[in-house]
Tab-separated table of C-alpha atoms in Angstrom:
chain	number	residue	atom	x	y	z
A	1198	MET	CA	-25.924	299.919	149.055
A	1199	SER	CA	-28.005	297.108	150.617
A	1200	CYS	CA	-27.313	293.411	150.235
A	1201	GLU	CA	-30.311	293.018	148.027
A	1202	LEU	CA	-28.940	295.498	145.615
A	1203	TYR	CA	-25.515	293.699	145.591
A	1204	LYS	CA	-27.351	290.410	144.846
A	1205	SER	CA	-29.123	291.927	141.867
A	1206	GLU	CA	-25.633	293.098	140.662
A	1207	MET	CA	-24.330	289.565	140.839
A	1208	TYR	CA	-26.674	288.555	138.109
A	1209	ALA	CA	-24.863	290.968	135.768
A	1210	TRP	CA	-21.418	289.896	136.923
A	1211	ARG	CA	-19.547	287.141	135.002
A	1212	PRO	CA	-16.792	284.976	136.225
A	1213	GLY	CA	-13.399	286.467	135.305
A	1214	ASP	CA	-14.694	290.039	135.084
A	1215	ASP	CA	-12.285	292.464	136.742
A	1216	VAL	CA	-13.549	295.784	135.656
A	1217	PRO	CA	-13.573	298.774	137.952
A	1218	ASP	CA	-17.351	298.700	138.066
A	1219	SER	CA	-17.309	295.279	139.834
A	1220	ARG	CA	-14.795	296.425	142.528
A	1221	PRO	CA	-17.584	297.622	145.080
A	1222	LEU	CA	-19.297	294.320	144.710
A	1223	LEU	CA	-16.132	292.241	145.205
A	1224	ASP	CA	-15.248	294.498	148.264
A	1225	HIS	CA	-18.760	293.745	149.643
A	1226	LEU	CA	-18.320	290.018	149.178
A	1227	ALA	CA	-15.049	290.284	151.175
A	1228	THR	CA	-16.794	291.729	154.133
A	1229	CYS	CA	-20.410	290.231	154.123
A	1230	PRO	CA	-20.449	286.569	154.944
A	1231	GLU	CA	-24.098	286.219	154.118
A	1232	CYS	CA	-23.651	287.584	150.648
A	1233	ALA	CA	-20.531	285.584	150.155
A	1234	GLN	CA	-22.381	282.320	151.011
A	1235	TRP	CA	-25.252	283.350	148.691
A	1236	PHE	CA	-22.704	284.114	145.954
A	1237	ALA	CA	-21.017	280.711	146.371
A	1238	HIS	CA	-24.435	279.056	145.809
A	1239	PHE	CA	-25.137	281.241	142.888
A	1240	SER	CA	-21.767	280.451	141.253
A	1241	ALA	CA	-22.273	276.697	141.717
A	1242	SER	CA	-25.740	276.974	140.190
A	1243	ASP	CA	-24.286	279.042	137.354
A	1244	GLU	CA	-21.685	276.396	136.667
A	1245	ARG	CA	-24.457	273.693	136.607
A	1246	ILE	CA	-26.368	275.702	133.917
A	1247	ARG	CA	-23.139	276.250	131.890
A	1248	GLN	CA	-22.633	272.420	131.944
A	1249	ALA	CA	-26.222	271.737	130.858
A	1250	PHE	CA	-25.677	274.051	127.939
A	1251	SER	CA	-22.793	271.904	126.709
A	1252	GLU	CA	-25.238	269.064	126.113
A	1253	VAL	CA	-25.842	269.553	122.362
A	1254	PRO	CA	-26.792	266.509	120.213
A	1255	GLU	CA	-24.590	265.350	117.421
A	1256	SER	CA	-25.434	266.234	113.831
A	1257	PRO	CA	-23.242	264.052	111.651
A	1258	SER	CA	-24.815	264.997	108.345
A	1259	LEU	CA	-24.988	268.782	108.917
A	1260	GLU	CA	-21.769	269.710	107.267
A	1261	ALA	CA	-22.520	267.717	104.136
A	1262	LYS	CA	-25.985	269.483	104.018
A	1263	ILE	CA	-24.441	272.878	104.203
A	1264	PHE	CA	-21.967	271.968	101.501
A	1265	ALA	CA	-24.675	270.642	99.312
A	1266	ASP	CA	-26.539	274.045	99.628
A	1267	LEU	CA	-23.424	275.873	98.748
A	1268	ALA	CA	-22.492	273.775	95.749
A	1269	TYR	CA	-25.971	274.141	94.344
A	1270	GLU	CA	-25.859	277.919	95.051
A	1271	ARG	CA	-22.457	278.221	93.271
A	1272	LEU	CA	-23.762	276.281	90.299
A	1273	GLN	CA	-26.765	278.383	90.010
A	1274	LYS	CA	-24.695	281.452	90.102
A	1275	THR	CA	-22.553	280.211	87.270
A	1276	ARG	CA	-25.591	279.379	85.284
A	1277	GLY	CA	-27.296	282.699	86.118
A	1278	LYS	CA	-24.866	284.621	83.935
A	1279	ALA	CA	-27.271	284.005	81.073
A	1280	THR	CA	-29.337	287.172	81.937
A	1281	TRP	CA	-32.228	286.401	79.490
A	1282	ARG	CA	-32.974	283.411	81.662
A	1283	SER	CA	-33.235	285.567	84.754
A	1284	TRP	CA	-35.692	287.788	82.991
A	1285	PHE	CA	-37.683	284.774	81.762
A	1286	LEU	CA	-37.783	283.513	85.437
A	1287	LEU	CA	-38.853	286.799	86.910
A	1288	PRO	CA	-42.558	286.299	86.488
A	1289	ILE	CA	-42.351	282.862	88.107
A	1290	ALA	CA	-40.315	284.204	90.965
A	1291	ALA	CA	-42.886	286.857	91.563
A	1292	SER	CA	-45.687	284.409	91.577
A	1293	LEU	CA	-43.689	282.235	94.069
A	1294	LEU	CA	-43.047	285.137	96.378
A	1295	LEU	CA	-46.810	286.007	96.299
A	1296	GLY	CA	-47.530	282.452	97.011
A	1297	VAL	CA	-45.278	282.541	100.179
A	1298	MET	CA	-46.808	285.733	101.317
A	1299	LEU	CA	-50.245	284.394	100.909
A	1300	GLY	CA	-49.693	282.019	103.902
A	1301	LEU	CA	-48.865	278.519	105.004
A	1302	GLY	CA	-49.695	276.639	101.729
A	1303	PRO	CA	-46.102	275.786	100.901
A	1304	TRP	CA	-45.434	274.548	104.377
A	1305	LEU	CA	-48.434	272.198	104.298
A	1306	GLN	CA	-47.457	271.119	100.801
A	1307	GLU	CA	-43.943	270.218	101.975
A	1308	ALA	CA	-45.321	268.239	104.829
A	1309	ARG	CA	-47.461	266.318	102.446
A	1310	LEU	CA	-44.558	265.721	100.123
A	1311	SER	CA	-42.514	264.353	103.132
A	1312	ARG	CA	-45.353	261.899	103.961
A	1313	GLN	CA	-45.469	260.758	100.198
A	1314	VAL	CA	-41.667	260.377	100.121
A	1315	ALA	CA	-41.837	258.175	103.267
A	1316	THR	CA	-44.435	255.983	101.630
A	1317	LEU	CA	-42.570	255.679	98.311
A	1318	LEU	CA	-39.318	254.813	100.061
A	1319	SER	CA	-41.078	251.904	101.851
A	1320	GLN	CA	-43.565	250.905	99.011
A	1321	PRO	CA	-42.548	252.099	95.638
A	1322	PRO	CA	-45.325	251.737	92.967
A	1323	SER	CA	-44.714	248.973	90.362
A	1324	ALA	CA	-43.410	250.072	87.054
A	1325	GLU	CA	-45.855	250.939	84.292
A	1326	ILE	CA	-43.206	251.034	81.644
A	1327	ASN	CA	-39.906	249.253	81.439
A	1328	SER	CA	-37.415	250.428	78.822
A	1329	THR	CA	-33.737	251.077	78.313
A	1330	ASP	CA	-34.601	253.598	75.669
A	1331	GLN	CA	-34.256	257.017	77.477
A	1332	ARG	CA	-36.189	258.935	74.866
A	1333	GLN	CA	-39.147	256.466	75.041
A	1334	LEU	CA	-39.084	256.716	78.913
A	1335	LEU	CA	-38.955	260.518	78.794
A	1336	ALA	CA	-41.723	260.751	76.193
A	1337	TRP	CA	-43.885	258.404	78.446
A	1338	SER	CA	-43.140	260.730	81.463
A	1339	ALA	CA	-44.097	263.821	79.381
A	1340	SER	CA	-47.495	262.286	78.636
A	1341	ALA	CA	-47.949	261.589	82.370
A	1342	LEU	CA	-46.895	265.120	83.307
A	1343	SER	CA	-48.078	268.483	81.905
A	1344	GLY	CA	-45.903	269.373	78.997
A	1345	ASP	CA	-42.369	268.293	78.262
A	1346	ALA	CA	-40.241	266.003	80.335
A	1347	ALA	CA	-36.807	267.577	79.683
A	1348	LEU	CA	-34.545	267.159	82.644
A	1349	PRO	CA	-32.708	270.026	84.291
A	1350	PRO	CA	-28.977	270.094	83.607
A	1351	GLU	CA	-28.006	268.692	87.024
A	1352	LEU	CA	-29.736	265.450	85.985
A	1353	SER	CA	-28.198	265.149	82.554
A	1354	GLY	CA	-25.827	262.401	83.816
A	1355	VAL	CA	-28.565	259.951	84.907
A	1356	GLU	CA	-30.248	257.211	83.056
A	1357	PHE	CA	-33.465	255.386	83.780
A	1358	ARG	CA	-34.903	251.873	83.378
A	1359	ALA	CA	-38.520	252.182	84.382
A	1360	ALA	CA	-41.182	254.684	85.160
A	1361	SER	CA	-44.712	254.808	86.877
A	1362	SER	CA	-47.193	257.713	87.242
A	1363	LEU	CA	-48.755	258.835	90.462
A	1364	LYS	CA	-50.261	261.857	92.255
A	1365	VAL	CA	-48.439	263.885	94.932
A	1366	ALA	CA	-50.715	266.249	96.910
A	1367	SER	CA	-53.066	266.270	93.890
A	1368	HIS	CA	-50.289	267.197	91.441
A	1369	LYS	CA	-49.221	264.914	88.479
A	1370	ALA	CA	-45.983	263.112	89.107
A	1371	VAL	CA	-43.768	260.401	87.785
A	1372	LEU	CA	-41.305	258.052	89.522
A	1373	LEU	CA	-38.406	257.092	87.356
A	1374	LYS	CA	-36.114	254.153	88.558
A	1375	MET	CA	-32.399	254.667	87.937
A	1376	LYS	CA	-30.682	252.381	85.508
A	1377	ASN	CA	-27.457	251.531	87.424
A	1378	GLU	CA	-28.570	251.923	91.051
A	1379	ASP	CA	-31.332	249.789	92.382
A	1380	ARG	CA	-31.625	251.929	95.450
A	1381	ALA	CA	-32.192	255.161	93.668
A	1382	SER	CA	-35.231	256.587	91.963
A	1383	LEU	CA	-36.343	260.094	90.887
A	1384	LEU	CA	-39.741	261.626	91.615
A	1385	ILE	CA	-40.765	264.482	89.334
A	1386	ILE	CA	-43.847	266.448	90.472
A	1387	ASP	CA	-45.569	269.074	88.358
A	1388	ALA	CA	-45.516	271.683	91.008
A	1389	ARG	CA	-43.120	273.528	93.168
A	1390	LEU	CA	-43.528	271.813	96.625
A	1391	THR	CA	-40.138	272.786	98.174
A	1392	ALA	CA	-37.553	275.728	98.265
A	1393	LYS	CA	-36.434	276.935	94.935
A	1394	ASN	CA	-32.851	276.618	93.894
A	1395	LYS	CA	-31.845	274.944	97.112
A	1396	ILE	CA	-31.237	271.106	97.727
A	1397	LYS	CA	-32.720	269.932	101.059
A	1398	SER	CA	-31.701	266.517	102.279
A	1399	PHE	CA	-33.642	264.326	104.804
A	1400	HIS	CA	-33.140	260.886	106.300
A	1401	GLU	CA	-36.071	258.715	107.296
A	1402	THR	CA	-36.094	255.157	108.609
A	1403	ALA	CA	-36.799	253.712	105.254
A	1404	GLY	CA	-34.106	255.736	103.427
A	1405	SER	CA	-33.026	259.223	102.451
A	1406	ASP	CA	-34.181	261.846	99.957
A	1407	SER	CA	-32.863	265.098	98.448
A	1408	ARG	CA	-35.388	267.544	97.015
A	1409	TRP	CA	-35.244	270.810	95.048
A	1410	SER	CA	-37.228	272.805	92.582
A	1411	ASP	CA	-36.477	274.806	89.552
A	1412	GLY	CA	-39.537	276.880	90.234
A	1413	ARG	CA	-41.939	274.966	87.909
A	1414	ARG	CA	-41.335	271.417	88.997
A	1415	THR	CA	-40.071	269.587	92.166
A	1416	TYR	CA	-37.410	266.851	91.851
A	1417	VAL	CA	-36.985	264.311	94.661
A	1418	LEU	CA	-34.096	261.888	94.572
A	1419	LEU	CA	-35.110	258.937	96.684
A	1420	PHE	CA	-32.506	256.665	98.035
A	1421	ARG	CA	-32.937	253.483	100.064
A	1422	GLY	CA	-29.857	253.955	102.180
A	1423	SER	CA	-28.078	256.518	104.383
A	1424	GLU	CA	-27.692	260.162	103.638
A	1425	GLN	CA	-24.026	259.759	103.173
A	1426	ASP	CA	-24.452	256.969	100.597
A	1427	MET	CA	-26.988	259.079	98.852
A	1428	HIS	CA	-24.641	262.086	98.631
A	1429	ALA	CA	-21.949	259.713	97.327
A	1430	TYR	CA	-24.272	258.533	94.685
A	1431	MET	CA	-25.244	262.090	93.667
A	1432	ASN	CA	-21.548	262.976	93.444
A	1433	ARG	CA	-20.889	259.999	91.211
A	1434	MET	CA	-23.740	260.921	88.911
A	1435	GLY	CA	-22.813	264.539	88.696
A	1436	ILE	CA	-25.891	265.753	90.677
A	1437	VAL	CA	-24.659	268.551	92.728
A	1438	THR	CA	-24.127	267.823	96.420
B	921	MET	CA	-11.201	291.808	100.639
B	922	GLN	CA	-12.118	288.896	98.311
B	923	ILE	CA	-13.629	285.980	100.177
B	924	THR	CA	-12.794	282.926	98.235
B	925	ASP	CA	-14.974	279.705	98.196
B	926	GLN	CA	-12.114	277.888	99.995
B	927	MET	CA	-12.060	280.580	102.810
B	928	PHE	CA	-15.866	280.219	103.249
B	929	ASN	CA	-15.650	276.435	103.221
B	930	ASP	CA	-13.130	276.566	106.070
B	931	TRP	CA	-15.469	278.840	108.003
B	932	VAL	CA	-18.282	276.319	107.531
B	933	LYS	CA	-16.074	273.552	109.085
B	934	LYS	CA	-14.805	275.749	111.791
B	935	HIS	CA	-18.167	277.326	112.944
B	936	GLN	CA	-20.923	275.001	111.906
B	937	ARG	CA	-20.957	273.357	115.325
B	938	LEU	CA	-21.115	276.676	117.128
B	939	LEU	CA	-24.109	277.823	115.033
B	940	PHE	CA	-25.898	274.610	115.454
B	941	GLY	CA	-25.439	274.618	119.169
B	942	ILE	CA	-26.842	278.116	119.520
B	943	ALA	CA	-29.728	277.416	117.164
B	944	TYR	CA	-30.440	274.223	119.168
B	945	TRP	CA	-30.853	276.108	122.354
B	946	TRP	CA	-32.784	278.940	120.825
B	947	THR	CA	-35.240	276.686	119.108
B	948	GLY	CA	-35.210	273.583	121.447
B	949	SER	CA	-35.213	271.284	118.485
B	950	ARG	CA	-32.378	269.416	116.584
B	951	THR	CA	-34.247	269.423	113.258
B	952	GLU	CA	-35.018	273.153	113.404
B	953	ALA	CA	-31.413	273.964	114.467
B	954	GLU	CA	-30.110	272.039	111.491
B	955	GLU	CA	-32.403	273.872	109.038
B	956	LEU	CA	-31.497	277.290	110.728
B	957	THR	CA	-27.740	276.569	110.475
B	958	GLN	CA	-28.022	275.585	106.831
B	959	GLU	CA	-30.088	278.666	106.090
B	960	ALA	CA	-27.722	280.958	107.989
B	961	PHE	CA	-24.569	279.620	106.003
B	962	LEU	CA	-26.445	280.065	102.748
B	963	GLN	CA	-27.466	283.709	103.545
B	964	ALA	CA	-23.905	284.253	104.839
B	965	TYR	CA	-22.451	282.961	101.538
B	966	ARG	CA	-24.775	285.273	99.520
B	967	SER	CA	-23.854	288.310	101.585
B	968	ARG	CA	-20.179	287.571	102.184
B	969	SER	CA	-19.223	290.824	100.628
B	970	SER	CA	-20.743	292.642	103.623
B	971	LEU	CA	-18.260	291.216	106.031
B	972	ARG	CA	-15.813	294.036	106.783
B	973	ASP	CA	-13.164	292.238	108.760
B	974	VAL	CA	-12.451	288.466	108.486
B	975	GLU	CA	-11.371	288.558	112.193
B	976	LEU	CA	-15.013	289.263	113.123
B	977	VAL	CA	-16.407	286.392	111.152
B	978	LYS	CA	-17.795	284.512	114.186
B	979	GLY	CA	-19.924	287.422	115.363
B	980	TRP	CA	-21.013	288.173	111.777
B	981	LEU	CA	-22.193	284.541	111.432
B	982	VAL	CA	-24.148	284.597	114.693
B	983	GLY	CA	-25.749	287.814	113.621
B	984	ILE	CA	-26.914	286.208	110.388
B	985	LEU	CA	-28.175	283.237	112.463
B	986	ARG	CA	-30.190	285.621	114.637
B	987	HIS	CA	-31.585	287.321	111.593
B	988	CYS	CA	-32.680	283.795	110.026
B	989	HIS	CA	-34.079	282.852	113.393
B	990	SER	CA	-36.313	285.894	113.555
B	991	GLN	CA	-37.472	285.369	109.956
B	992	THR	CA	-38.328	281.795	110.704
B	993	ARG	CA	-40.247	282.735	113.901
B	994	ARG	CA	-42.296	285.152	111.914
B	995	ARG	CA	-43.121	282.419	109.285
B	996	THR	CA	-43.943	279.570	111.686
B	997	LYS	CA	-45.623	279.155	114.975
B	998	SER	CA	-43.923	280.759	118.006
B	999	ARG	CA	-41.855	278.620	120.289
B	1000	GLU	CA	-44.553	279.147	122.994
B	1001	GLU	CA	-46.984	277.293	120.863
B	1002	VAL	CA	-44.750	274.254	120.563
B	1003	SER	CA	-45.553	271.842	123.381
B	1004	PHE	CA	-42.772	270.858	125.522
B	1005	ASP	CA	-43.724	267.174	124.957
B	1006	GLU	CA	-43.200	267.789	121.136
B	1007	MET	CA	-39.574	269.043	121.900
B	1008	LEU	CA	-38.787	266.446	124.497
B	1009	TYR	CA	-39.951	263.506	122.471
B	1010	GLU	CA	-37.987	264.407	119.419
B	1011	PRO	CA	-36.656	260.921	119.021
B	1012	GLU	CA	-33.032	261.793	118.427
B	1013	SER	CA	-32.777	263.777	121.719
B	1014	ARG	CA	-34.783	261.665	123.987
B	1015	PRO	CA	-32.200	259.143	125.160
B	1016	THR	CA	-29.330	261.547	125.818
B	1017	LEU	CA	-30.915	264.415	127.800
B	1018	SER	CA	-29.645	264.636	131.375
B	1019	ALA	CA	-31.981	265.976	134.108
B	1020	ASP	CA	-30.176	269.329	134.110
B	1021	ALA	CA	-30.447	269.612	130.322
B	1022	LEU	CA	-34.203	268.718	130.514
B	1023	ALA	CA	-34.687	271.430	133.195
B	1024	LEU	CA	-32.886	273.749	130.946
B	1025	HIS	CA	-34.951	273.048	127.969
B	1026	GLN	CA	-38.177	273.646	130.095
B	1027	SER	CA	-36.706	276.856	131.676
B	1028	LEU	CA	-35.626	278.334	128.321
B	1029	GLU	CA	-39.092	277.647	126.949
B	1030	LYS	CA	-40.545	279.885	129.718
B	1031	LEU	CA	-38.187	282.708	128.945
B	1032	LYS	CA	-39.240	285.591	126.603
B	1033	GLU	CA	-37.356	285.600	123.279
B	1034	ARG	CA	-35.544	288.929	124.184
B	1035	HIS	CA	-34.079	287.167	127.183
B	1036	ARG	CA	-33.551	283.719	125.793
B	1037	LEU	CA	-31.433	284.888	122.759
B	1038	PRO	CA	-28.725	286.666	124.808
B	1039	VAL	CA	-28.675	284.113	127.659
B	1040	VAL	CA	-27.902	281.243	125.223
B	1041	LEU	CA	-24.985	283.262	123.692
B	1042	PHE	CA	-23.736	284.083	127.234
B	1043	TYR	CA	-23.709	280.576	128.567
B	1044	PHE	CA	-23.308	278.409	125.569
B	1045	GLN	CA	-20.484	280.255	123.749
B	1046	ASP	CA	-19.189	282.521	126.602
B	1047	LEU	CA	-19.487	285.425	124.251
B	1048	SER	CA	-18.524	288.819	125.779
B	1049	TYR	CA	-21.207	291.519	126.387
B	1050	ARG	CA	-19.844	293.376	123.324
B	1051	GLU	CA	-19.910	290.260	121.053
B	1052	ILE	CA	-23.481	289.617	122.124
B	1053	ALA	CA	-24.432	293.241	121.605
B	1054	GLU	CA	-22.971	293.114	118.033
B	1055	ALA	CA	-24.668	289.803	117.170
B	1056	LEU	CA	-28.033	290.970	118.379
B	1057	GLU	CA	-27.625	294.475	117.142
B	1058	LEU	CA	-28.447	296.012	120.495
B	1059	PRO	CA	-26.717	298.599	122.731
B	1060	ILE	CA	-24.409	296.959	125.239
B	1061	GLY	CA	-26.368	298.511	128.176
B	1062	THR	CA	-29.606	296.801	126.878
B	1063	VAL	CA	-27.684	293.483	126.657
B	1064	MET	CA	-26.418	293.817	130.145
B	1065	SER	CA	-29.765	294.508	131.605
B	1066	ARG	CA	-31.473	291.738	129.647
B	1067	LEU	CA	-28.833	289.279	130.639
B	1068	ALA	CA	-29.057	290.159	134.335
B	1069	ARG	CA	-32.864	289.642	134.127
B	1070	ALA	CA	-32.626	286.465	132.097
B	1071	ARG	CA	-30.010	284.896	134.345
B	1072	GLN	CA	-32.076	285.685	137.392
B	1073	GLN	CA	-35.105	284.011	135.845
B	1074	LEU	CA	-33.055	281.051	134.736
B	1075	HIS	CA	-31.607	280.417	138.088
B	1076	GLU	CA	-35.085	280.655	139.654
B	1077	LEU	CA	-36.642	278.284	137.081
B	1078	MET	CA	-33.846	275.810	137.407
B	1079	LYS	CA	-34.262	275.836	141.137
B	1080	ALA	CA	-37.800	274.457	140.987
B	1081	PRO	CA	-37.722	271.139	139.176
B	1082	THR	CA	-40.825	270.148	137.214
B	1083	LYS	CA	-42.517	266.765	137.484
B	1084	LEU	CA	-40.788	265.564	134.233
B	1085	VAL	CA	-37.338	266.597	135.662
B	1086	LEU	CA	-37.938	264.683	138.882
B	1087	MET	CA	-38.942	261.670	136.884
B	1088	LYS	CA	-35.749	262.033	134.827
B	1089	LYS	CA	-33.712	262.249	138.045
B	1090	ALA	CA	-35.472	259.228	139.476
B	1091	GLU	CA	-34.721	257.224	136.284
B	1092	SER	CA	-31.058	257.965	136.699
B	1093	LEU	CA	-30.821	256.705	140.232
């Protein structure tokens, strides 16, 4: 076999391999100084590549994000035992699937939502109604949205102190400020602009947000603080993280 | 075998860094890698009953990551359409890239996907040919030939530094 063929075999060889197939190559290296020198360069370059691969950035919040997804998934599974609800949601799920198949619409909507979230984190709108009466606030929110303003179960533990109405990507929306936490507010949008049944968390320079959808509406928890602080708050309030 | 939530949580803690690293070199983007890793663990949780042997959990997770990656590539623009500047100037990665890592990003960008996927598994995690074959659902002979070609291309690409890499090297002097 020629030196060129042995060189091409070297690309298939890996350090530490001691299989019978690599015996002829190793024997050749022991007797051909030119190939041995070439192989030494190759090995050094290979080690340099291996070292470069070890440069992976840190991702300190990734584990928390994965556990947030899993907690939400587990909760949905527990709730999903009410089978009538699955059947009820089936037409909505089918419409959503069709929507995804139709193209990039959801992706563009999510990008618009991100821009809106960044704006709201840095410049929230002034309140249009201040009240400690939760029923009054929710009734006002219902009038700003289409239909009822009943909150999903994961938000049953939160209370609000003010609300304002706005538009997000041409959809009706309300921003509710939390009662016991100045840094937190909840954006409810009358459309599905993010993944269904999955909490996605983000961190921007102005703060953090967690967003999810029940298929009909999108809920975004805005938090002027770090992602860790936001998850701690969500845990305290019983919002799944 | 029943896979409990506690067992699955332990796997997340143990393997999330591995999956994130692989996804990072496959996509060239920290943000995309995070999303891909999240998606892979969610899919893995949903299909955990399909794992036949808990000893093979690492390869099983990498296989699911590969599946999620191919789904994502179909949905979004291909990596070839992402400009290198876009990847390089991802704010979180800019300050920490060495000249070699920068050259590696550029080189991987030029590889075809069928070569990039196995070569990342080979170098980043030092997986055996058999493990790579199982994760990518390919015959072992195909993996060996693709890896040989991929390594040859990678060595050649890394030998010829681009203008950006030369600038980076000059910065570090």
